[in-house]
């Protein structure tokens, strides 16, 4: 199941787009243009890009509080996402949700989530709906190393395994849940080992290696599509920035951060693509320029869009 | 007296009780190394060590339930739920276990537990990090519910809550953490179940909670200039509710406005209004009004969020209405 050249270029473009989006979001947050909480995905791009490269529009994903990368990878629109971060009416949620609740139900993106461990049961539900309706679509659940300890996560994995649901659980092990390191929060070295309790196939991969993520995901998605049940994929990665923007992150050493920055997934993939002859330097420059223009356009769109009217507060509560 | 913030006053209360009673311990997510996401438990790990200041995995059911179990077994836990919105993850442990054990066991258990949680809107944290859920807890016999509005009350009430032999849900409005006030030094307690008259007035009683108290006081100031005397009563403890203080005020002013940030429908104000209607109907010269949030989740975008949160102006308008001004 090795990845095609075309998909490699797409995945690379996605990763650069996520990074560019996040860097702009960080800057705009610092300038006070984005209210609330913003959790950035910098350093973890290969996970969402690699997994979503195996999906189609009709598949589902559940995301987390750190959801920008998931939305971009699943094909979401950066304009509407940036507008949502700004709280504008043109945003994905008409300004009602913000960064922590961006969603695009037309692309199967069942929402970023403010509740750690909120997503796994929803993914089981989406998987069940696919099975029930006789569709061969799947649901992918992104969740963190912190979320891996929540009861809801274990309950959802158990249910998905018992019912052989078409779900892929993708653990983003970035080593921390806010200040709590994974070594203090769980007693297993590999989160993948938890799948044994559910008799679920599992694999632990280098989450900063796009190809490794893609390979594991395509196998798991294929298994889910043919009705053989769920898989757990643990992607070992690292968040390069604080937990949220404004977090001084004093709980980890500068050496550790530097060590992981050296393993940054984007230059790593870029180098590989150059070596493989999939991309040349000028094509890379072109991709980067195209992505930058797209994100800058998104920022302009967000800045120029109107704020919602206060009368909209009570709209959308019920169907 | 010392001037300190609401967050520091809470920190002080923790230190005093932890020094005084070796069975008091703190448990929750990011309470140790990080010092609490709002800084309330800052420095406790350094002073009291890892056995007494316990960072937990992200497992609210486990650590809140663990606090209930530890309380039943003789300790005095102070558990921090980062945002009260997360109560949904662990509700069973507090409302079916902690709140009911004593009763179900025929009075044979004691659960001296404090569950602290931040609450409230105003920082753009959106629908799952901004709620005021005090009415949920007020509906559970066996719990006590505390909601302070000043640094001094926060300190005194937290000390009382830690010393109380019942499970106490202690709700801290996140906009109050940075507010400053005079706080008595050393051991000081504010009794649970005792309201405080924050401002005296003759014409209208405004019962307000948490972050609505400073807004009610500001509205009272504006209204004083219009010749309307507003008495602001802060219940401080919602369960048990100090009916006596509220009734005494209403019997004097003959008018009542209840203000809270929780949604109006089935909110805490309904209980207060009903209590006054039952016990002081003959004293009322006007219908009771409630100023509260509309029936929607808390929106993210600032103009929507500001429309959601009851404003000083809406409070003043309600007061004018009950006096017929
Ligand atoms: C139920 C619940 N508990 C706690 C939080 C507060 N919180 C938000 S993100 C986070 C850390 C999550 O860690 P992890 O799952 O590893 O995801 P990461 O942030 O590393 O991407 C915590 C504790 C929350 N939002 N929901
Ligand atoms: Mg993590």
PDB file of N, CA and C in Angstrom, chain A residues 118-214:
ATOM      1  N   UNK A 118     -14.231  13.521  24.338  1.00  0.00           N
ATOM      2  CA  UNK A 118     -15.590  13.692  23.823  1.00  0.00           C
ATOM      3  C   UNK A 118     -15.779  13.009  22.473  1.00  0.00           C
ATOM      4  N   UNK A 119     -14.712  12.895  21.704  1.00  0.00           N
ATOM      5  CA  UNK A 119     -14.816  12.401  20.331  1.00  0.00           C
ATOM      6  C   UNK A 119     -14.971  10.894  20.138  1.00  0.00           C
ATOM      7  N   UNK A 120     -14.249  10.066  20.894  1.00  0.00           N
ATOM      8  CA  UNK A 120     -14.274   8.622  20.600  1.00  0.00           C
ATOM      9  C   UNK A 120     -15.673   7.988  20.543  1.00  0.00           C
ATOM     10  N   UNK A 121     -16.564   8.267  21.494  1.00  0.00           N
ATOM     11  CA  UNK A 121     -17.898   7.667  21.360  1.00  0.00           C
ATOM     12  C   UNK A 121     -18.630   8.166  20.110  1.00  0.00           C
ATOM     13  N   UNK A 122     -18.401   9.435  19.734  1.00  0.00           N
ATOM     14  CA  UNK A 122     -19.059   9.960  18.533  1.00  0.00           C
ATOM     15  C   UNK A 122     -18.558   9.227  17.292  1.00  0.00           C
ATOM     16  N   UNK A 123     -17.261   8.939  17.274  1.00  0.00           N
ATOM     17  CA  UNK A 123     -16.698   8.212  16.137  1.00  0.00           C
ATOM     18  C   UNK A 123     -17.310   6.810  16.060  1.00  0.00           C
ATOM     19  N   UNK A 124     -17.477   6.177  17.215  1.00  0.00           N
ATOM     20  CA  UNK A 124     -18.119   4.857  17.223  1.00  0.00           C
ATOM     21  C   UNK A 124     -19.531   4.986  16.638  1.00  0.00           C
ATOM     22  N   UNK A 125     -20.211   6.054  16.996  1.00  0.00           N
ATOM     23  CA  UNK A 125     -21.571   6.275  16.490  1.00  0.00           C
ATOM     24  C   UNK A 125     -21.603   6.501  14.992  1.00  0.00           C
ATOM     25  N   UNK A 126     -20.658   7.280  14.488  1.00  0.00           N
ATOM     26  CA  UNK A 126     -20.610   7.510  13.038  1.00  0.00           C
ATOM     27  C   UNK A 126     -20.295   6.202  12.324  1.00  0.00           C
ATOM     28  N   UNK A 127     -19.382   5.431  12.906  1.00  0.00           N
ATOM     29  CA  UNK A 127     -19.057   4.123  12.326  1.00  0.00           C
ATOM     30  C   UNK A 127     -20.278   3.213  12.319  1.00  0.00           C
ATOM     31  N   UNK A 128     -21.020   3.243  13.411  1.00  0.00           N
ATOM     32  CA  UNK A 128     -22.229   2.409  13.486  1.00  0.00           C
ATOM     33  C   UNK A 128     -23.233   2.820  12.413  1.00  0.00           C
ATOM     34  N   UNK A 129     -23.394   4.143  12.228  1.00  0.00           N
ATOM     35  CA  UNK A 129     -24.339   4.620  11.210  1.00  0.00           C
ATOM     36  C   UNK A 129     -23.932   4.114   9.828  1.00  0.00           C
ATOM     37  N   UNK A 130     -22.641   4.132   9.529  1.00  0.00           N
ATOM     38  CA  UNK A 130     -22.164   3.640   8.222  1.00  0.00           C
ATOM     39  C   UNK A 130     -22.516   2.160   8.060  1.00  0.00           C
ATOM     40  N   UNK A 131     -22.260   1.389   9.092  1.00  0.00           N
ATOM     41  CA  UNK A 131     -22.541  -0.045   9.059  1.00  0.00           C
ATOM     42  C   UNK A 131     -24.051  -0.275   8.903  1.00  0.00           C
ATOM     43  N   UNK A 132     -24.810   0.406   9.692  1.00  0.00           N
ATOM     44  CA  UNK A 132     -26.278   0.288   9.713  1.00  0.00           C
ATOM     45  C   UNK A 132     -26.873   0.598   8.346  1.00  0.00           C
ATOM     46  N   UNK A 133     -26.330   1.644   7.705  1.00  0.00           N
ATOM     47  CA  UNK A 133     -26.877   2.092   6.430  1.00  0.00           C
ATOM     48  C   UNK A 133     -26.268   1.341   5.242  1.00  0.00           C
ATOM     49  N   UNK A 134     -25.385   0.395   5.532  1.00  0.00           N
ATOM     50  CA  UNK A 134     -24.772  -0.382   4.468  1.00  0.00           C
ATOM     51  C   UNK A 134     -23.786   0.409   3.623  1.00  0.00           C
ATOM     52  N   UNK A 135     -23.261   1.494   4.155  1.00  0.00           N
ATOM     53  CA  UNK A 135     -22.249   2.262   3.425  1.00  0.00           C
ATOM     54  C   UNK A 135     -20.873   1.696   3.752  1.00  0.00           C
ATOM     55  N   UNK A 136     -19.928   1.842   2.829  1.00  0.00           N
ATOM     56  CA  UNK A 136     -18.585   1.368   3.174  1.00  0.00           C
ATOM     57  C   UNK A 136     -17.683   2.526   3.607  1.00  0.00           C
ATOM     58  N   UNK A 137     -18.295   3.549   4.185  1.00  0.00           N
ATOM     59  CA  UNK A 137     -17.520   4.654   4.726  1.00  0.00           C
ATOM     60  C   UNK A 137     -17.008   4.296   6.124  1.00  0.00           C
ATOM     61  N   UNK A 138     -16.020   5.051   6.569  1.00  0.00           N
ATOM     62  CA  UNK A 138     -15.428   4.779   7.878  1.00  0.00           C
ATOM     63  C   UNK A 138     -15.396   6.057   8.712  1.00  0.00           C
ATOM     64  N   UNK A 139     -15.150   5.868   9.992  1.00  0.00           N
ATOM     65  CA  UNK A 139     -14.982   7.019  10.894  1.00  0.00           C
ATOM     66  C   UNK A 139     -13.590   6.950  11.505  1.00  0.00           C
ATOM     67  N   UNK A 140     -12.910   8.086  11.477  1.00  0.00           N
ATOM     68  CA  UNK A 140     -11.591   8.167  12.095  1.00  0.00           C
ATOM     69  C   UNK A 140     -11.690   9.060  13.325  1.00  0.00           C
ATOM     70  N   UNK A 141     -11.166   8.553  14.422  1.00  0.00           N
ATOM     71  CA  UNK A 141     -11.185   9.318  15.671  1.00  0.00           C
ATOM     72  C   UNK A 141      -9.772   9.764  16.014  1.00  0.00           C
ATOM     73  N   UNK A 142      -9.533  11.086  15.949  1.00  0.00           N
ATOM     74  CA  UNK A 142      -8.252  11.615  16.419  1.00  0.00           C
ATOM     75  C   UNK A 142      -8.382  11.884  17.917  1.00  0.00           C
ATOM     76  N   UNK A 143      -7.398  11.453  18.681  1.00  0.00           N
ATOM     77  CA  UNK A 143      -7.436  11.742  20.123  1.00  0.00           C
ATOM     78  C   UNK A 143      -6.013  11.774  20.677  1.00  0.00           C
ATOM     79  N   UNK A 144      -5.830  12.510  21.746  1.00  0.00           N
ATOM     80  CA  UNK A 144      -4.485  12.713  22.283  1.00  0.00           C
ATOM     81  C   UNK A 144      -4.054  11.634  23.264  1.00  0.00           C
ATOM     82  N   UNK A 145      -2.794  11.712  23.669  1.00  0.00           N
ATOM     83  CA  UNK A 145      -2.287  10.792  24.691  1.00  0.00           C
ATOM     84  C   UNK A 145      -3.021  11.025  26.002  1.00  0.00           C
ATOM     85  N   UNK A 146      -3.411  12.284  26.247  1.00  0.00           N
ATOM     86  CA  UNK A 146      -4.182  12.574  27.457  1.00  0.00           C
ATOM     87  C   UNK A 146      -5.556  11.934  27.362  1.00  0.00           C
ATOM     88  N   UNK A 147      -6.189  12.105  26.223  1.00  0.00           N
ATOM     89  CA  UNK A 147      -7.528  11.552  26.007  1.00  0.00           C
ATOM     90  C   UNK A 147      -7.526  10.025  26.069  1.00  0.00           C
ATOM     91  N   UNK A 148      -6.362   9.432  25.825  1.00  0.00           N
ATOM     92  CA  UNK A 148      -6.275   7.963  25.817  1.00  0.00           C
ATOM     93  C   UNK A 148      -6.625   7.374  27.176  1.00  0.00           C
ATOM     94  N   UNK A 149      -6.554   8.191  28.238  1.00  0.00           N
ATOM     95  CA  UNK A 149      -6.849   7.672  29.578  1.00  0.00           C
ATOM     96  C   UNK A 149      -8.304   7.847  29.993  1.00  0.00           C
ATOM     97  N   UNK A 150      -9.056   8.629  29.224  1.00  0.00           N
ATOM     98  CA  UNK A 150     -10.447   8.882  29.608  1.00  0.00           C
ATOM     99  C   UNK A 150     -11.288   7.610  29.492  1.00  0.00           C
ATOM    100  N   UNK A 151     -12.232   7.483  30.395  1.00  0.00           N
ATOM    101  CA  UNK A 151     -13.155   6.351  30.347  1.00  0.00           C
ATOM    102  C   UNK A 151     -13.883   6.273  29.019  1.00  0.00           C
ATOM    103  N   UNK A 152     -14.316   7.406  28.509  1.00  0.00           N
ATOM    104  CA  UNK A 152     -15.075   7.415  27.256  1.00  0.00           C
ATOM    105  C   UNK A 152     -14.284   6.780  26.116  1.00  0.00           C
ATOM    106  N   UNK A 153     -12.974   6.998  26.110  1.00  0.00           N
ATOM    107  CA  UNK A 153     -12.130   6.447  25.044  1.00  0.00           C
ATOM    108  C   UNK A 153     -12.119   4.920  25.132  1.00  0.00           C
ATOM    109  N   UNK A 154     -11.927   4.425  26.331  1.00  0.00           N
ATOM    110  CA  UNK A 154     -11.907   2.968  26.521  1.00  0.00           C
ATOM    111  C   UNK A 154     -13.270   2.361  26.210  1.00  0.00           C
ATOM    112  N   UNK A 155     -14.310   3.027  26.649  1.00  0.00           N
ATOM    113  CA  UNK A 155     -15.661   2.513  26.408  1.00  0.00           C
ATOM    114  C   UNK A 155     -15.954   2.468  24.915  1.00  0.00           C
ATOM    115  N   UNK A 156     -15.531   3.511  24.210  1.00  0.00           N
ATOM    116  CA  UNK A 156     -15.799   3.575  22.769  1.00  0.00           C
ATOM    117  C   UNK A 156     -15.008   2.509  22.020  1.00  0.00           C
ATOM    118  N   UNK A 157     -13.772   2.284  22.418  1.00  0.00           N
ATOM    119  CA  UNK A 157     -12.964   1.251  21.756  1.00  0.00           C
ATOM    120  C   UNK A 157     -13.568  -0.126  21.992  1.00  0.00           C
ATOM    121  N   UNK A 158     -14.028  -0.344  23.204  1.00  0.00           N
ATOM    122  CA  UNK A 158     -14.647  -1.634  23.519  1.00  0.00           C
ATOM    123  C   UNK A 158     -15.882  -1.868  22.655  1.00  0.00           C
ATOM    124  N   UNK A 159     -16.708  -0.827  22.566  1.00  0.00           N
ATOM    125  CA  UNK A 159     -17.939  -0.951  21.779  1.00  0.00           C
ATOM    126  C   UNK A 159     -17.605  -1.181  20.305  1.00  0.00           C
ATOM    127  N   UNK A 160     -16.670  -0.404  19.790  1.00  0.00           N
ATOM    128  CA  UNK A 160     -16.304  -0.514  18.377  1.00  0.00           C
ATOM    129  C   UNK A 160     -15.770  -1.907  18.064  1.00  0.00           C
ATOM    130  N   UNK A 161     -15.023  -2.452  19.007  1.00  0.00           N
ATOM    131  CA  UNK A 161     -14.458  -3.773  18.773  1.00  0.00           C
ATOM    132  C   UNK A 161     -15.533  -4.860  18.880  1.00  0.00           C
ATOM    133  N   UNK A 162     -16.386  -4.766  19.913  1.00  0.00           N
ATOM    134  CA  UNK A 162     -17.477  -5.743  20.087  1.00  0.00           C
ATOM    135  C   UNK A 162     -18.397  -5.764  18.875  1.00  0.00           C
ATOM    136  N   UNK A 163     -18.683  -4.593  18.361  1.00  0.00           N
ATOM    137  CA  UNK A 163     -19.634  -4.476  17.251  1.00  0.00           C
ATOM    138  C   UNK A 163     -18.952  -4.457  15.883  1.00  0.00           C
ATOM    139  N   UNK A 164     -17.638  -4.665  15.874  1.00  0.00           N
ATOM    140  CA  UNK A 164     -16.862  -4.646  14.618  1.00  0.00           C
ATOM    141  C   UNK A 164     -17.193  -3.413  13.772  1.00  0.00           C
ATOM    142  N   UNK A 165     -17.094  -2.278  14.384  1.00  0.00           N
ATOM    143  CA  UNK A 165     -17.445  -1.037  13.692  1.00  0.00           C
ATOM    144  C   UNK A 165     -16.295  -0.535  12.820  1.00  0.00           C
ATOM    145  N   UNK A 166     -16.632   0.135  11.720  1.00  0.00           N
ATOM    146  CA  UNK A 166     -15.609   0.671  10.823  1.00  0.00           C
ATOM    147  C   UNK A 166     -15.005   1.963  11.372  1.00  0.00           C
ATOM    148  N   UNK A 167     -14.184   1.821  12.398  1.00  0.00           N
ATOM    149  CA  UNK A 167     -13.597   2.988  13.054  1.00  0.00           C
ATOM    150  C   UNK A 167     -12.081   2.817  13.110  1.00  0.00           C
ATOM    151  N   UNK A 168     -11.372   3.901  12.904  1.00  0.00           N
ATOM    152  CA  UNK A 168      -9.928   3.893  13.106  1.00  0.00           C
ATOM    153  C   UNK A 168      -9.613   4.907  14.206  1.00  0.00           C
ATOM    154  N   UNK A 169      -9.047   4.416  15.284  1.00  0.00           N
ATOM    155  CA  UNK A 169      -8.674   5.290  16.399  1.00  0.00           C
ATOM    156  C   UNK A 169      -7.234   5.742  16.183  1.00  0.00           C
ATOM    157  N   UNK A 170      -7.050   7.027  15.998  1.00  0.00           N
ATOM    158  CA  UNK A 170      -5.707   7.558  15.732  1.00  0.00           C
ATOM    159  C   UNK A 170      -5.233   8.352  16.938  1.00  0.00           C
ATOM    160  N   UNK A 171      -4.316   7.747  17.673  1.00  0.00           N
ATOM    161  CA  UNK A 171      -3.809   8.429  18.855  1.00  0.00           C
ATOM    162  C   UNK A 171      -2.640   9.335  18.491  1.00  0.00           C
ATOM    163  N   UNK A 172      -2.787  10.608  18.849  1.00  0.00           N
ATOM    164  CA  UNK A 172      -1.719  11.580  18.627  1.00  0.00           C
ATOM    165  C   UNK A 172      -0.928  11.693  19.913  1.00  0.00           C
ATOM    166  N   UNK A 173       0.078  10.864  20.036  1.00  0.00           N
ATOM    167  CA  UNK A 173       0.867  10.879  21.264  1.00  0.00           C
ATOM    168  C   UNK A 173       1.957  11.942  21.150  1.00  0.00           C
ATOM    169  N   UNK A 174       1.606  13.141  21.607  1.00  0.00           N
ATOM    170  CA  UNK A 174       2.585  14.249  21.560  1.00  0.00           C
ATOM    171  C   UNK A 174       3.247  14.435  22.922  1.00  0.00           C
ATOM    172  N   UNK A 175       3.126  13.415  23.758  1.00  0.00           N
ATOM    173  CA  UNK A 175       3.844  13.303  25.037  1.00  0.00           C
ATOM    174  C   UNK A 175       3.299  14.131  26.179  1.00  0.00           C
ATOM    175  N   UNK A 176       2.341  15.015  25.923  1.00  0.00           N
ATOM    176  CA  UNK A 176       1.810  15.823  27.027  1.00  0.00           C
ATOM    177  C   UNK A 176       0.300  16.017  26.925  1.00  0.00           C
ATOM    178  N   UNK A 177      -0.348  16.063  28.091  1.00  0.00           N
ATOM    179  CA  UNK A 177      -1.692  16.590  28.202  1.00  0.00           C
ATOM    180  C   UNK A 177      -1.536  17.830  29.077  1.00  0.00           C
ATOM    181  N   UNK A 178      -1.546  18.981  28.482  1.00  0.00           N
ATOM    182  CA  UNK A 178      -1.099  20.227  29.121  1.00  0.00           C
ATOM    183  C   UNK A 178       0.265  19.983  29.782  1.00  0.00           C
ATOM    184  N   UNK A 179       0.339  20.001  31.132  1.00  0.00           N
ATOM    185  CA  UNK A 179       1.656  19.872  31.775  1.00  0.00           C
ATOM    186  C   UNK A 179       1.980  18.440  32.158  1.00  0.00           C
ATOM    187  N   UNK A 180       1.020  17.549  31.971  1.00  0.00           N
ATOM    188  CA  UNK A 180       1.201  16.189  32.469  1.00  0.00           C
ATOM    189  C   UNK A 180       1.831  15.309  31.388  1.00  0.00           C
ATOM    190  N   UNK A 181       3.048  14.873  31.628  1.00  0.00           N
ATOM    191  CA  UNK A 181       3.721  14.070  30.604  1.00  0.00           C
ATOM    192  C   UNK A 181       3.113  12.679  30.582  1.00  0.00           C
ATOM    193  N   UNK A 182       3.229  12.062  29.432  1.00  0.00           N
ATOM    194  CA  UNK A 182       2.625  10.751  29.234  1.00  0.00           C
ATOM    195  C   UNK A 182       3.212   9.739  30.228  1.00  0.00           C
ATOM    196  N   UNK A 183       4.446   9.938  30.639  1.00  0.00           N
ATOM    197  CA  UNK A 183       5.063   9.005  31.593  1.00  0.00           C
ATOM    198  C   UNK A 183       4.408   9.070  32.967  1.00  0.00           C
ATOM    199  N   UNK A 184       3.823  10.220  33.282  1.00  0.00           N
ATOM    200  CA  UNK A 184       3.151  10.341  34.585  1.00  0.00           C
ATOM    201  C   UNK A 184       1.673   9.985  34.498  1.00  0.00           C
ATOM    202  N   UNK A 185       1.143   9.888  33.271  1.00  0.00           N
ATOM    203  CA  UNK A 185      -0.308   9.720  33.112  1.00  0.00           C
ATOM    204  C   UNK A 185      -0.724   8.299  32.759  1.00  0.00           C
ATOM    205  N   UNK A 186       0.226   7.497  32.300  1.00  0.00           N
ATOM    206  CA  UNK A 186      -0.133   6.129  31.939  1.00  0.00           C
ATOM    207  C   UNK A 186       1.066   5.232  32.220  1.00  0.00           C
ATOM    208  N   UNK A 187       0.809   3.942  32.425  1.00  0.00           N
ATOM    209  CA  UNK A 187       1.901   3.046  32.804  1.00  0.00           C
ATOM    210  C   UNK A 187       2.433   2.224  31.634  1.00  0.00           C
ATOM    211  N   UNK A 188       1.860   2.393  30.453  1.00  0.00           N
ATOM    212  CA  UNK A 188       2.401   1.661  29.299  1.00  0.00           C
ATOM    213  C   UNK A 188       3.316   2.588  28.507  1.00  0.00           C
ATOM    214  N   UNK A 189       4.276   2.009  27.841  1.00  0.00           N
ATOM    215  CA  UNK A 189       5.191   2.820  27.033  1.00  0.00           C
ATOM    216  C   UNK A 189       4.518   3.177  25.711  1.00  0.00           C
ATOM    217  N   UNK A 190       3.837   2.201  25.152  1.00  0.00           N
ATOM    218  CA  UNK A 190       3.130   2.434  23.889  1.00  0.00           C
ATOM    219  C   UNK A 190       1.631   2.445  24.137  1.00  0.00           C
ATOM    220  N   UNK A 191       0.990   3.532  23.756  1.00  0.00           N
ATOM    221  CA  UNK A 191      -0.461   3.616  23.917  1.00  0.00           C
ATOM    222  C   UNK A 191      -1.139   2.533  23.071  1.00  0.00           C
ATOM    223  N   UNK A 192      -0.472   2.121  22.016  1.00  0.00           N
ATOM    224  CA  UNK A 192      -0.999   1.038  21.172  1.00  0.00           C
ATOM    225  C   UNK A 192      -1.287  -0.220  21.996  1.00  0.00           C
ATOM    226  N   UNK A 193      -0.530  -0.408  23.077  1.00  0.00           N
ATOM    227  CA  UNK A 193      -0.722  -1.614  23.897  1.00  0.00           C
ATOM    228  C   UNK A 193      -2.108  -1.674  24.530  1.00  0.00           C
ATOM    229  N   UNK A 194      -2.745  -0.538  24.668  1.00  0.00           N
ATOM    230  CA  UNK A 194      -4.066  -0.534  25.297  1.00  0.00           C
ATOM    231  C   UNK A 194      -5.088  -1.301  24.471  1.00  0.00           C
ATOM    232  N   UNK A 195      -4.840  -1.416  23.163  1.00  0.00           N
ATOM    233  CA  UNK A 195      -5.800  -2.093  22.292  1.00  0.00           C
ATOM    234  C   UNK A 195      -5.955  -3.565  22.639  1.00  0.00           C
ATOM    235  N   UNK A 196      -4.942  -4.132  23.286  1.00  0.00           N
ATOM    236  CA  UNK A 196      -4.999  -5.556  23.637  1.00  0.00           C
ATOM    237  C   UNK A 196      -6.237  -5.853  24.473  1.00  0.00           C
ATOM    238  N   UNK A 197      -6.640  -4.892  25.312  1.00  0.00           N
ATOM    239  CA  UNK A 197      -7.802  -5.099  26.175  1.00  0.00           C
ATOM    240  C   UNK A 197      -9.084  -5.269  25.363  1.00  0.00           C
ATOM    241  N   UNK A 198      -9.051  -4.831  24.125  1.00  0.00           N
ATOM    242  CA  UNK A 198     -10.266  -4.894  23.281  1.00  0.00           C
ATOM    243  C   UNK A 198     -10.082  -5.868  22.125  1.00  0.00           C
ATOM    244  N   UNK A 199      -8.983  -6.617  22.170  1.00  0.00           N
ATOM    245  CA  UNK A 199      -8.647  -7.538  21.087  1.00  0.00           C
ATOM    246  C   UNK A 199      -8.685  -6.812  19.744  1.00  0.00           C
ATOM    247  N   UNK A 200      -8.119  -5.613  19.763  1.00  0.00           N
ATOM    248  CA  UNK A 200      -8.154  -4.771  18.570  1.00  0.00           C
ATOM    249  C   UNK A 200      -6.742  -4.700  17.982  1.00  0.00           C
ATOM    250  N   UNK A 201      -6.595  -4.859  16.672  1.00  0.00           N
ATOM    251  CA  UNK A 201      -5.260  -4.704  16.099  1.00  0.00           C
ATOM    252  C   UNK A 201      -4.726  -3.294  16.358  1.00  0.00           C
ATOM    253  N   UNK A 202      -3.438  -3.185  16.601  1.00  0.00           N
ATOM    254  CA  UNK A 202      -2.871  -1.874  16.906  1.00  0.00           C
ATOM    255  C   UNK A 202      -1.438  -1.807  16.420  1.00  0.00           C
ATOM    256  N   UNK A 203      -1.017  -0.592  16.139  1.00  0.00           N
ATOM    257  CA  UNK A 203       0.348  -0.387  15.702  1.00  0.00           C
ATOM    258  C   UNK A 203       0.823   0.964  16.226  1.00  0.00           C
ATOM    259  N   UNK A 204       2.119   1.042  16.508  1.00  0.00           N
ATOM    260  CA  UNK A 204       2.699   2.293  16.963  1.00  0.00           C
ATOM    261  C   UNK A 204       3.677   2.761  15.887  1.00  0.00           C
ATOM    262  N   UNK A 205       3.469   3.987  15.392  1.00  0.00           N
ATOM    263  CA  UNK A 205       4.333   4.461  14.306  1.00  0.00           C
ATOM    264  C   UNK A 205       4.970   5.808  14.647  1.00  0.00           C
ATOM    265  N   UNK A 206       5.996   6.139  13.887  1.00  0.00           N
ATOM    266  CA  UNK A 206       6.627   7.455  13.995  1.00  0.00           C
ATOM    267  C   UNK A 206       5.667   8.471  13.380  1.00  0.00           C
ATOM    268  N   UNK A 207       5.067   9.255  14.226  1.00  0.00           N
ATOM    269  CA  UNK A 207       4.043  10.192  13.759  1.00  0.00           C
ATOM    270  C   UNK A 207       4.610  11.387  13.016  1.00  0.00           C
ATOM    271  N   UNK A 208       5.922  11.522  12.986  1.00  0.00           N
ATOM    272  CA  UNK A 208       6.519  12.614  12.223  1.00  0.00           C
ATOM    273  C   UNK A 208       6.993  12.128  10.857  1.00  0.00           C
ATOM    274  N   UNK A 209       6.644  10.887  10.542  1.00  0.00           N
ATOM    275  CA  UNK A 209       7.006  10.305   9.251  1.00  0.00           C
ATOM    276  C   UNK A 209       5.719  10.101   8.449  1.00  0.00           C
ATOM    277  N   UNK A 210       5.501  11.005   7.518  1.00  0.00           N
ATOM    278  CA  UNK A 210       4.252  10.987   6.743  1.00  0.00           C
ATOM    279  C   UNK A 210       3.986   9.615   6.123  1.00  0.00           C
ATOM    280  N   UNK A 211       5.019   9.018   5.571  1.00  0.00           N
ATOM    281  CA  UNK A 211       4.794   7.746   4.875  1.00  0.00           C
ATOM    282  C   UNK A 211       4.419   6.631   5.839  1.00  0.00           C
ATOM    283  N   UNK A 212       5.031   6.643   7.010  1.00  0.00           N
ATOM    284  CA  UNK A 212       4.701   5.613   8.001  1.00  0.00           C
ATOM    285  C   UNK A 212       3.250   5.765   8.448  1.00  0.00           C
ATOM    286  N   UNK A 213       2.840   7.004   8.659  1.00  0.00           N
ATOM    287  CA  UNK A 213       1.459   7.248   9.079  1.00  0.00           C
ATOM    288  C   UNK A 213       0.506   6.803   7.973  1.00  0.00           C
ATOM    289  N   UNK A 214       0.831   7.178   6.754  1.00  0.00           N
ATOM    290  CA  UNK A 214      -0.044   6.840   5.626  1.00  0.00           C
ATOM    291  C   UNK A 214      -0.204   5.329   5.505  1.00  0.00           C
TER     292      UNK A 214
END
